[in-house]
């Protein structure tokens, strides 16, 4: 009897296997879009700078199903795209245009979602895919000055995230004008975001993985005094596949110099701070600041204390005329950035800067209130 029983068990297991693979194989392919022809180029251009092998995101989306790959993440991708949680890009297309948008176009969104729910077809597997994004490199070419972190920073096994703040002397014998600042991560998979500033001076860059450094427009520049010291803040976070490894990073700042602007004036920050008392995190907040001098607004840097449903910054002239400066949809504190306006805005002295922030889904992720309290909006302005 025994062999018989064994045999029938094997037969049952075999039948189940057939059934399962049968279901998989017969999942209807309804998508006219395929990975190789349609989906891969979108994932490469809009997700690949993070979702690449060795990148900061937990998985590569740049293979079909080798080493994980896009198929295994199709449902998760659909969810993240529909909820606009990925890619981390918050500028609302109905607001003022900002430079270097990472948003998917409606057509790109349709292609990826149709593919994800429509059987995830591969297409012609023999077709060569277009080149992958370049690994971390200087996006504006070799900088005029590079400044490396004084020492490696290590996250031991089991340490998942950590913040570091270091000062780095420039040792520049004379004052300089800076048109752009970039960061070259030493270990790209763990460098999640960075802030580069002159000590007691200008914020030179708000850096996120794979982003191109954007030069200040129209010959404008940041001023750094002779012998300036730079302050580098990095937030490290390991992707889950590396959580048990010890990982070290030693990143490098790159500065790009330029001539003194014709006006002789540097880019300065005008800050508008939210209310000091925490208030009710669930209530919309409206608060204002004033431009004490006339100036041209080049960029805005929101520093969030919590996720918001929406965030709008509007300039209100004495006449009551309203000029929108920034409109964000569901911004999250984990992904801070400097939004460079596609069209800088001239504002007269006395203009009111009005900020309206509606609360977002507070349960959707860790709050980072202690890091950035209160909510602050900084405007990068060239005084007139
Ligand atoms: C700037 C970097 C970056 C870009 C660009 C980006 N992602 Fe992500 N993505 C991440 C990180 C980092 C995570 C891990 C979650 C976290 O720690 O915030 C993630 C998580 C995800 C997840 C969930 C993984 C999980 O563990 O459940 C999906 C799905 C995803 N991304 C899809 C996309 C798609 C699709 C795109 C492009 C349209 C994209 N991402 C663009 C960085 C990025």
Short mmCIF file of C-alpha atoms and ligand atoms in Angstrom, two decimals:
data_model
loop_
_atom_site.label_atom_id
_atom_site.label_comp_id
_atom_site.label_asym_id
_atom_site.label_seq_id
_atom_site.Cartn_x
_atom_site.Cartn_y
_atom_site.Cartn_z
CA UNK A 1 0.00 0.00 0.00
CA UNK A 2 2.67 2.44 0.97
CA UNK A 3 4.15 3.05 -2.48
CA UNK A 4 0.66 3.53 -3.84
CA UNK A 5 -0.17 6.24 -1.32
CA UNK A 6 3.09 7.96 -2.04
CA UNK A 7 2.40 7.80 -5.70
CA UNK A 8 -1.06 9.27 -5.42
CA UNK A 9 0.23 12.12 -3.21
CA UNK A 10 2.79 12.97 -5.82
CA UNK A 11 0.06 12.81 -8.40
CA UNK A 12 -2.07 15.26 -6.40
CA UNK A 13 0.86 17.64 -5.96
CA UNK A 14 1.60 17.36 -9.65
CA UNK A 15 -2.00 18.08 -10.54
CA UNK A 16 -1.98 21.19 -8.31
CA UNK A 17 1.17 22.40 -9.96
CA UNK A 18 -0.38 21.96 -13.36
CA UNK A 19 -3.49 23.77 -12.19
CA UNK A 20 -1.53 26.73 -10.85
CA UNK A 21 0.71 27.12 -13.86
CA UNK A 22 -2.37 26.55 -16.00
CA UNK A 23 -4.11 29.54 -14.40
CA UNK A 24 -1.00 31.68 -14.87
CA UNK A 25 -0.56 30.64 -18.46
CA UNK A 26 -4.19 31.32 -19.27
CA UNK A 27 -4.32 34.77 -17.71
CA UNK A 28 -5.78 36.69 -20.61
CA UNK A 29 -3.44 39.09 -22.30
CA UNK A 30 -5.58 42.11 -23.02
CA UNK A 31 -2.81 44.72 -23.13
CA UNK A 32 -1.80 45.85 -26.60
CA UNK A 33 1.29 47.34 -24.94
CA UNK A 34 4.32 45.17 -24.25
CA UNK A 35 7.23 45.55 -21.85
CA UNK A 36 9.90 45.65 -24.51
CA UNK A 37 8.18 48.02 -26.91
CA UNK A 38 6.19 50.36 -24.71
CA UNK A 39 6.70 49.98 -20.96
CA UNK A 40 10.47 49.69 -20.61
CA UNK A 41 11.28 53.12 -22.14
CA UNK A 42 8.88 54.79 -19.68
CA UNK A 43 10.25 52.93 -16.66
CA UNK A 44 13.80 53.71 -17.76
CA UNK A 45 13.14 57.45 -18.16
CA UNK A 46 10.74 58.07 -15.28
CA UNK A 47 11.71 55.46 -12.66
CA UNK A 48 15.12 54.08 -13.68
CA UNK A 49 17.31 56.64 -11.93
CA UNK A 50 16.13 55.09 -8.63
CA UNK A 51 14.73 51.70 -9.65
CA UNK A 52 17.98 50.44 -11.17
CA UNK A 53 20.37 47.77 -9.97
CA UNK A 54 22.32 49.38 -7.09
CA UNK A 55 19.95 52.37 -6.94
CA UNK A 56 18.21 53.71 -3.82
CA UNK A 57 14.84 52.07 -4.55
CA UNK A 58 14.17 48.53 -3.27
CA UNK A 59 13.99 46.91 -6.69
CA UNK A 60 14.99 47.38 -10.32
CA UNK A 61 12.15 47.83 -12.78
CA UNK A 62 14.54 47.68 -15.73
CA UNK A 63 14.32 43.94 -16.33
CA UNK A 64 11.19 42.06 -17.37
CA UNK A 65 11.43 39.21 -14.86
CA UNK A 66 15.13 38.56 -14.33
CA UNK A 67 16.25 39.18 -10.69
CA UNK A 68 12.77 40.29 -9.67
CA UNK A 69 11.94 42.73 -12.42
CA UNK A 70 8.87 44.66 -13.46
CA UNK A 71 6.40 41.75 -13.80
CA UNK A 72 6.57 40.88 -10.11
CA UNK A 73 5.88 44.54 -9.25
CA UNK A 74 3.15 45.16 -11.83
CA UNK A 75 0.24 45.33 -9.36
CA UNK A 76 2.26 47.38 -6.88
CA UNK A 77 3.28 49.76 -9.70
CA UNK A 78 -0.35 50.19 -10.72
CA UNK A 79 -1.27 51.09 -7.12
CA UNK A 80 1.62 53.50 -6.68
CA UNK A 81 0.93 55.21 -10.01
CA UNK A 82 -2.82 55.55 -9.48
CA UNK A 83 -2.33 56.92 -5.97
CA UNK A 84 0.45 59.21 -7.33
CA UNK A 85 2.81 57.95 -4.63
CA UNK A 86 5.41 57.17 -7.32
CA UNK A 87 7.35 58.70 -8.88
CA UNK A 88 8.01 61.11 -5.99
CA UNK A 89 7.08 64.27 -7.90
CA UNK A 90 4.45 66.61 -6.54
CA UNK A 91 4.13 69.63 -8.86
CA UNK A 92 0.48 69.88 -9.89
CA UNK A 93 0.26 70.17 -13.70
CA UNK A 94 -2.56 72.74 -13.28
CA UNK A 95 -0.18 75.06 -11.39
CA UNK A 96 2.82 77.14 -12.53
CA UNK A 97 5.28 75.13 -14.66
CA UNK A 98 8.45 73.97 -12.94
CA UNK A 99 11.67 72.75 -14.54
CA UNK A 100 12.64 69.09 -15.06
CA UNK A 101 9.28 67.49 -14.42
CA UNK A 102 9.42 63.80 -13.56
CA UNK A 103 5.67 63.30 -13.85
CA UNK A 104 4.28 60.66 -16.19
CA UNK A 105 2.19 62.03 -19.03
CA UNK A 106 -1.42 60.75 -19.11
CA UNK A 107 -0.44 58.54 -22.06
CA UNK A 108 2.55 57.04 -20.23
CA UNK A 109 0.36 56.36 -17.21
CA UNK A 110 -2.22 54.67 -19.43
CA UNK A 111 0.44 52.46 -21.06
CA UNK A 112 1.94 51.21 -17.78
CA UNK A 113 -1.43 50.64 -16.08
CA UNK A 114 -2.95 48.91 -19.13
CA UNK A 115 0.10 46.65 -19.28
CA UNK A 116 0.02 45.93 -15.53
CA UNK A 117 -3.62 44.81 -15.51
CA UNK A 118 -3.59 43.30 -19.01
CA UNK A 119 -1.41 40.23 -18.51
CA UNK A 120 2.02 41.97 -18.53
CA UNK A 121 3.11 40.73 -21.99
CA UNK A 122 6.82 40.82 -22.74
CA UNK A 123 6.72 41.42 -26.48
CA UNK A 124 9.61 40.41 -28.66
CA UNK A 125 12.13 38.97 -26.20
CA UNK A 126 14.93 39.08 -28.74
CA UNK A 127 14.63 42.82 -29.19
CA UNK A 128 17.56 44.74 -27.71
CA UNK A 129 16.40 47.25 -25.09
CA UNK A 130 17.69 50.82 -25.30
CA UNK A 131 20.59 51.70 -22.96
CA UNK A 132 20.01 51.90 -19.21
CA UNK A 133 20.46 55.15 -17.29
CA UNK A 134 24.07 55.94 -16.48
CA UNK A 135 25.09 55.13 -12.92
CA UNK A 136 25.76 58.07 -10.60
CA UNK A 137 27.88 60.70 -12.32
CA UNK A 138 28.18 64.48 -12.52
CA UNK A 139 25.21 65.61 -14.58
CA UNK A 140 26.77 68.94 -15.63
CA UNK A 141 30.24 67.58 -16.36
CA UNK A 142 33.34 67.92 -14.19
CA UNK A 143 32.73 70.55 -11.43
CA UNK A 144 35.08 73.50 -10.84
CA UNK A 145 35.57 72.39 -7.23
CA UNK A 146 34.92 69.02 -5.61
CA UNK A 147 34.72 68.59 -1.85
CA UNK A 148 34.57 65.09 -0.44
CA UNK A 149 33.09 64.21 2.94
CA UNK A 150 35.94 64.21 5.46
CA UNK A 151 35.31 60.55 6.35
CA UNK A 152 33.17 57.56 5.46
CA UNK A 153 29.84 57.26 7.21
CA UNK A 154 28.80 53.69 8.04
CA UNK A 155 25.41 52.18 8.80
CA UNK A 156 26.02 48.91 10.62
CA UNK A 157 24.03 45.70 10.09
CA UNK A 158 20.37 46.24 11.04
CA UNK A 159 20.66 50.05 11.04
CA UNK A 160 18.18 51.07 8.38
CA UNK A 161 18.35 54.84 8.33
CA UNK A 162 20.39 57.63 9.77
CA UNK A 163 21.02 61.35 9.35
CA UNK A 164 24.43 62.93 9.09
CA UNK A 165 25.48 66.55 9.26
CA UNK A 166 29.08 67.50 8.46
CA UNK A 167 30.86 70.75 7.75
CA UNK A 168 33.40 70.92 4.97
CA UNK A 169 35.78 73.89 4.61
CA UNK A 170 36.06 75.13 1.01
CA UNK A 171 39.55 76.59 1.62
CA UNK A 172 38.78 79.09 -1.13
CA UNK A 173 41.06 82.11 -0.85
CA UNK A 174 38.46 84.39 -2.48
CA UNK A 175 34.71 84.82 -2.72
CA UNK A 176 33.00 82.88 -5.52
CA UNK A 177 29.75 82.87 -7.46
CA UNK A 178 28.08 79.49 -7.80
CA UNK A 179 25.68 78.70 -10.65
CA UNK A 180 25.04 75.07 -9.71
CA UNK A 181 25.80 72.52 -7.00
CA UNK A 182 25.59 68.75 -7.28
CA UNK A 183 26.27 65.68 -5.15
CA UNK A 184 27.95 62.51 -6.31
CA UNK A 185 26.86 59.80 -3.89
CA UNK A 186 29.65 57.44 -2.85
CA UNK A 187 27.19 54.55 -2.38
CA UNK A 188 24.05 55.45 -4.37
CA UNK A 189 21.83 52.76 -2.84
CA UNK A 190 21.93 54.40 0.61
CA UNK A 191 21.95 58.16 -0.09
CA UNK A 192 18.28 59.11 -0.03
CA UNK A 193 18.44 62.92 0.08
CA UNK A 194 20.83 65.73 0.86
CA UNK A 195 20.94 69.43 1.62
CA UNK A 196 24.01 71.49 0.77
CA UNK A 197 24.31 74.99 2.24
CA UNK A 198 26.88 77.64 3.01
CA UNK A 199 27.24 77.85 6.78
CA UNK A 200 25.05 80.81 7.82
CA UNK A 201 24.41 81.46 4.14
CA UNK A 202 22.72 80.28 0.98
CA UNK A 203 21.11 76.89 0.48
CA UNK A 204 23.03 75.71 -2.57
CA UNK A 205 21.19 72.49 -3.36
CA UNK A 206 18.36 70.22 -2.28
CA UNK A 207 19.51 66.94 -3.76
CA UNK A 208 17.58 63.80 -4.58
CA UNK A 209 18.80 60.60 -6.29
CA UNK A 210 19.38 60.74 -10.00
CA UNK A 211 18.22 64.32 -10.38
CA UNK A 212 20.08 66.57 -12.81
CA UNK A 213 21.65 69.61 -11.15
CA UNK A 214 19.82 72.70 -12.44
CA UNK A 215 21.92 75.83 -13.01
CA UNK A 216 20.47 79.09 -11.68
CA UNK A 217 18.81 80.86 -14.63
CA UNK A 218 19.66 84.10 -16.41
CA UNK A 219 23.20 84.52 -15.11
CA UNK A 220 22.02 84.54 -11.49
CA UNK A 221 24.20 82.88 -8.86
CA UNK A 222 24.69 82.09 -5.20
CA UNK A 223 27.45 83.93 -3.38
CA UNK A 224 29.97 82.15 -1.21
CA UNK A 225 32.45 84.20 0.79
CA UNK A 226 36.19 83.50 0.91
CA UNK A 227 37.03 80.54 3.15
CA UNK A 228 33.35 79.59 3.35
CA UNK A 229 32.43 76.41 5.15
CA UNK A 230 29.77 74.20 3.59
CA UNK A 231 27.23 72.29 5.63
CA UNK A 232 26.18 68.94 4.19
CA UNK A 233 23.17 67.10 5.58
CA UNK A 234 22.52 63.61 4.26
CA UNK A 235 19.67 61.30 5.04
CA UNK A 236 20.71 57.69 4.59
CA UNK A 237 18.27 54.84 4.12
CA UNK A 238 19.08 51.31 3.08
CA UNK A 239 16.77 49.44 0.74
CA UNK A 240 15.42 46.32 2.48
CA UNK A 241 17.68 43.95 0.56
CA UNK A 242 20.70 45.64 2.22
CA UNK A 243 19.32 46.07 5.72
CA UNK A 244 21.54 43.38 7.25
CA UNK A 245 24.72 44.56 5.52
CA UNK A 246 27.12 47.16 6.85
CA UNK A 247 27.16 49.92 4.25
CA UNK A 248 29.44 52.94 4.05
CA UNK A 249 29.24 56.12 2.06
CA UNK A 250 31.59 58.96 1.28
CA UNK A 251 29.85 61.40 -1.03
CA UNK A 252 31.36 64.36 -2.89
CA UNK A 253 29.96 67.86 -3.39
CA UNK A 254 30.57 69.47 -6.78
CA UNK A 255 30.46 73.27 -7.24
CA UNK A 256 30.15 75.02 -10.59
CA UNK A 257 31.40 78.61 -10.58
CA UNK A 258 30.38 81.49 -12.77
CA UNK A 259 31.08 85.22 -13.20
CA UNK A 260 29.66 87.82 -10.87
CA UNK A 261 26.08 88.60 -12.05
CA UNK A 262 25.73 91.96 -13.85
CA UNK A 263 23.50 93.23 -11.05
CA UNK A 264 26.14 92.27 -8.49
CA UNK A 265 23.33 90.72 -6.43
CA UNK A 266 23.17 87.14 -5.26
CA UNK A 267 20.22 84.79 -4.86
CA UNK A 268 18.73 85.27 -1.42
CA UNK A 269 16.15 83.38 0.59
CA UNK A 270 12.86 84.91 1.65
CA UNK A 271 11.24 82.58 4.15
CA UNK A 272 7.61 82.26 5.17
CA UNK A 273 7.06 80.26 8.34
CA UNK A 274 3.95 78.40 9.40
CA UNK A 275 2.37 79.02 12.80
CA UNK A 276 4.66 78.16 15.71
CA UNK A 277 2.02 76.33 17.68
CA UNK A 278 1.34 72.92 16.27
CA UNK A 279 -2.39 73.58 15.95
CA UNK A 280 -4.64 70.87 14.64
CA UNK A 281 -2.75 68.75 12.13
CA UNK A 282 -6.05 67.94 10.42
CA UNK A 283 -7.10 71.55 9.76
CA UNK A 284 -6.11 73.52 6.63
CA UNK A 285 -3.49 76.16 7.35
CA UNK A 286 -3.24 79.57 5.72
CA UNK A 287 -0.36 81.87 6.61
CA UNK A 288 1.46 84.76 5.00
CA UNK A 289 4.78 86.57 4.77
CA UNK A 290 5.87 89.78 3.05
CA UNK A 291 8.47 90.60 0.42
CA UNK A 292 10.22 93.55 2.04
CA UNK A 293 12.12 94.33 -1.20
CA UNK A 294 11.29 93.88 -4.87
CA UNK A 295 12.75 90.77 -6.44
CA UNK A 296 12.56 88.04 -9.04
CA UNK A 297 11.46 84.66 -7.66
CA UNK A 298 13.48 81.87 -9.26
CA UNK A 299 12.55 78.86 -7.15
CA UNK A 300 10.66 77.67 -4.09
CA UNK A 301 11.75 75.24 -1.39
CA UNK A 302 9.00 73.89 0.82
CA UNK A 303 10.19 72.22 4.01
CA UNK A 304 7.32 70.04 5.19
CA UNK A 305 6.52 68.98 8.73
CA UNK A 306 3.94 66.36 7.64
CA UNK A 307 2.34 65.00 4.46
CA UNK A 308 -0.11 67.47 2.89
CA UNK A 309 -3.06 66.92 0.57
CA UNK A 310 -2.15 70.07 -1.30
CA UNK A 311 0.11 73.06 -0.90
CA UNK A 312 -0.29 76.35 -2.73
CA UNK A 313 1.91 79.43 -2.66
CA UNK A 314 0.45 82.61 -4.15
CA UNK A 315 1.80 86.16 -4.44
CA UNK A 316 -0.87 88.74 -3.60
CA UNK A 317 -0.12 92.27 -4.81
CA UNK A 318 -1.31 95.41 -2.98
CA UNK A 319 -3.94 95.73 -5.73
CA UNK A 320 -5.27 92.30 -4.76
CA UNK A 321 -3.98 90.69 -7.96
CA UNK A 322 -3.02 87.06 -7.30
CA UNK A 323 -0.12 85.32 -9.03
CA UNK A 324 0.30 81.59 -8.35
CA UNK A 325 3.91 80.64 -7.56
CA UNK A 326 3.67 76.95 -6.72
CA UNK A 327 1.00 74.28 -6.57
CA UNK A 328 1.77 70.84 -5.14
CA UNK A 329 -0.39 67.75 -4.95
CA UNK A 330 0.05 65.39 -1.99
CA UNK A 331 3.66 66.41 -1.17
CA UNK A 332 5.52 64.28 1.38
CA UNK A 333 8.32 65.35 3.72
CA UNK A 334 10.58 62.43 2.70
CA UNK A 335 11.13 63.92 -0.74
CA UNK A 336 12.09 67.58 -0.29
CA UNK A 337 13.17 69.52 -3.37
CA UNK A 338 13.79 72.93 -4.85
CA UNK A 339 11.18 73.69 -7.48
CA UNK A 340 12.77 75.94 -10.13
CA UNK A 341 10.08 77.97 -11.87
CA UNK A 342 10.02 77.58 -15.64
CA UNK A 343 9.14 81.30 -15.73
CA UNK A 344 10.62 83.37 -12.89
CA UNK A 345 8.18 85.92 -11.43
CA UNK A 346 8.97 89.61 -10.69
CA UNK A 347 7.33 90.88 -7.51
CA UNK A 348 7.24 94.44 -6.14
CA UNK A 349 8.19 95.29 -2.57
CA UNK A 350 5.31 94.77 -0.16
CA UNK A 351 3.88 91.74 -1.99
CA UNK A 352 2.19 89.30 0.36
CA UNK A 353 3.19 85.64 0.02
CA UNK A 354 0.22 83.48 0.95
CA UNK A 355 0.60 79.79 1.75
CA UNK A 356 -2.39 77.43 1.87
CA UNK A 357 -1.73 73.90 3.07
CA UNK A 358 -4.45 71.29 3.38
CA UNK A 359 -3.62 68.24 5.51
CA UNK A 360 -2.90 64.93 3.84
CA UNK A 361 -3.17 61.33 4.86
CA UNK A 362 -1.36 61.34 8.20
CA UNK A 363 -1.53 57.55 8.48
CA UNK A 364 0.24 56.95 5.20
CA UNK A 365 3.79 57.10 6.47
CA UNK A 366 6.12 58.13 9.24
CA UNK A 367 5.79 61.71 10.41
CA UNK A 368 8.98 63.71 10.35
CA UNK A 369 7.75 66.63 12.43
CA UNK A 370 10.79 66.86 14.70
CA UNK A 371 13.03 67.34 11.68
CA UNK A 372 11.31 70.29 10.01
CA UNK A 373 8.95 72.02 12.40
CA UNK A 374 7.28 74.39 11.61
CA UNK A 375 6.22 74.17 7.97
CA UNK A 376 8.38 76.62 6.04
CA UNK A 377 8.42 77.88 2.48
CA UNK A 378 11.64 79.48 1.26
CA UNK A 379 11.63 81.57 -1.91
CA UNK A 380 14.91 81.94 -3.82
CA UNK A 381 14.87 85.54 -4.93
CA UNK A 382 17.21 87.88 -6.82
CA UNK A 383 16.64 91.35 -5.28
CA UNK A 384 15.95 94.05 -7.88
C1 LIG B 1 13.72 59.47 -6.84
C2 LIG B 1 13.72 58.04 -6.71
C3 LIG B 1 12.56 57.24 -7.23
C4 LIG B 1 11.89 57.37 -8.43
C5 LIG B 1 12.18 58.34 -9.55
C6 LIG B 1 10.87 56.35 -8.44
N1 LIG B 1 10.90 55.63 -7.27
FE1 LIG B 1 9.64 54.11 -6.76
N2 LIG B 1 10.55 53.98 -4.93
C7 LIG B 1 11.66 54.71 -4.54
C8 LIG B 1 12.01 54.32 -3.19
C9 LIG B 1 13.18 54.87 -2.41
C10 LIG B 1 11.07 53.35 -2.80
C11 LIG B 1 10.98 52.63 -1.46
C12 LIG B 1 9.94 53.23 -0.61
C13 LIG B 1 10.51 54.27 0.27
O1 LIG B 1 11.44 53.96 1.01
O2 LIG B 1 10.02 55.43 0.22
C14 LIG B 1 10.17 53.16 -3.91
C15 LIG B 1 9.10 52.29 -3.91
C16 LIG B 1 8.35 51.96 -5.02
C17 LIG B 1 7.34 50.92 -5.06
C18 LIG B 1 6.89 50.07 -3.90
C19 LIG B 1 7.89 49.03 -3.53
C20 LIG B 1 7.46 48.30 -2.27
O3 LIG B 1 8.33 47.94 -1.49
O4 LIG B 1 6.24 48.11 -2.08
C21 LIG B 1 6.87 50.88 -6.34
C22 LIG B 1 5.84 49.92 -6.90
C23 LIG B 1 7.55 51.92 -7.08
N3 LIG B 1 8.43 52.54 -6.25
C24 LIG B 1 7.32 52.20 -8.41
C25 LIG B 1 7.90 53.27 -9.08
C26 LIG B 1 7.58 53.63 -10.44
C27 LIG B 1 6.62 52.86 -11.34
C28 LIG B 1 8.31 54.73 -10.74
C29 LIG B 1 8.33 55.52 -12.02
C30 LIG B 1 7.10 55.87 -12.62
C31 LIG B 1 9.09 55.08 -9.56
N4 LIG B 1 8.80 54.16 -8.59
C32 LIG B 1 9.98 56.14 -9.48
C33 LIG B 1 12.33 55.66 -5.28
C34 LIG B 1 11.92 56.13 -6.51
#
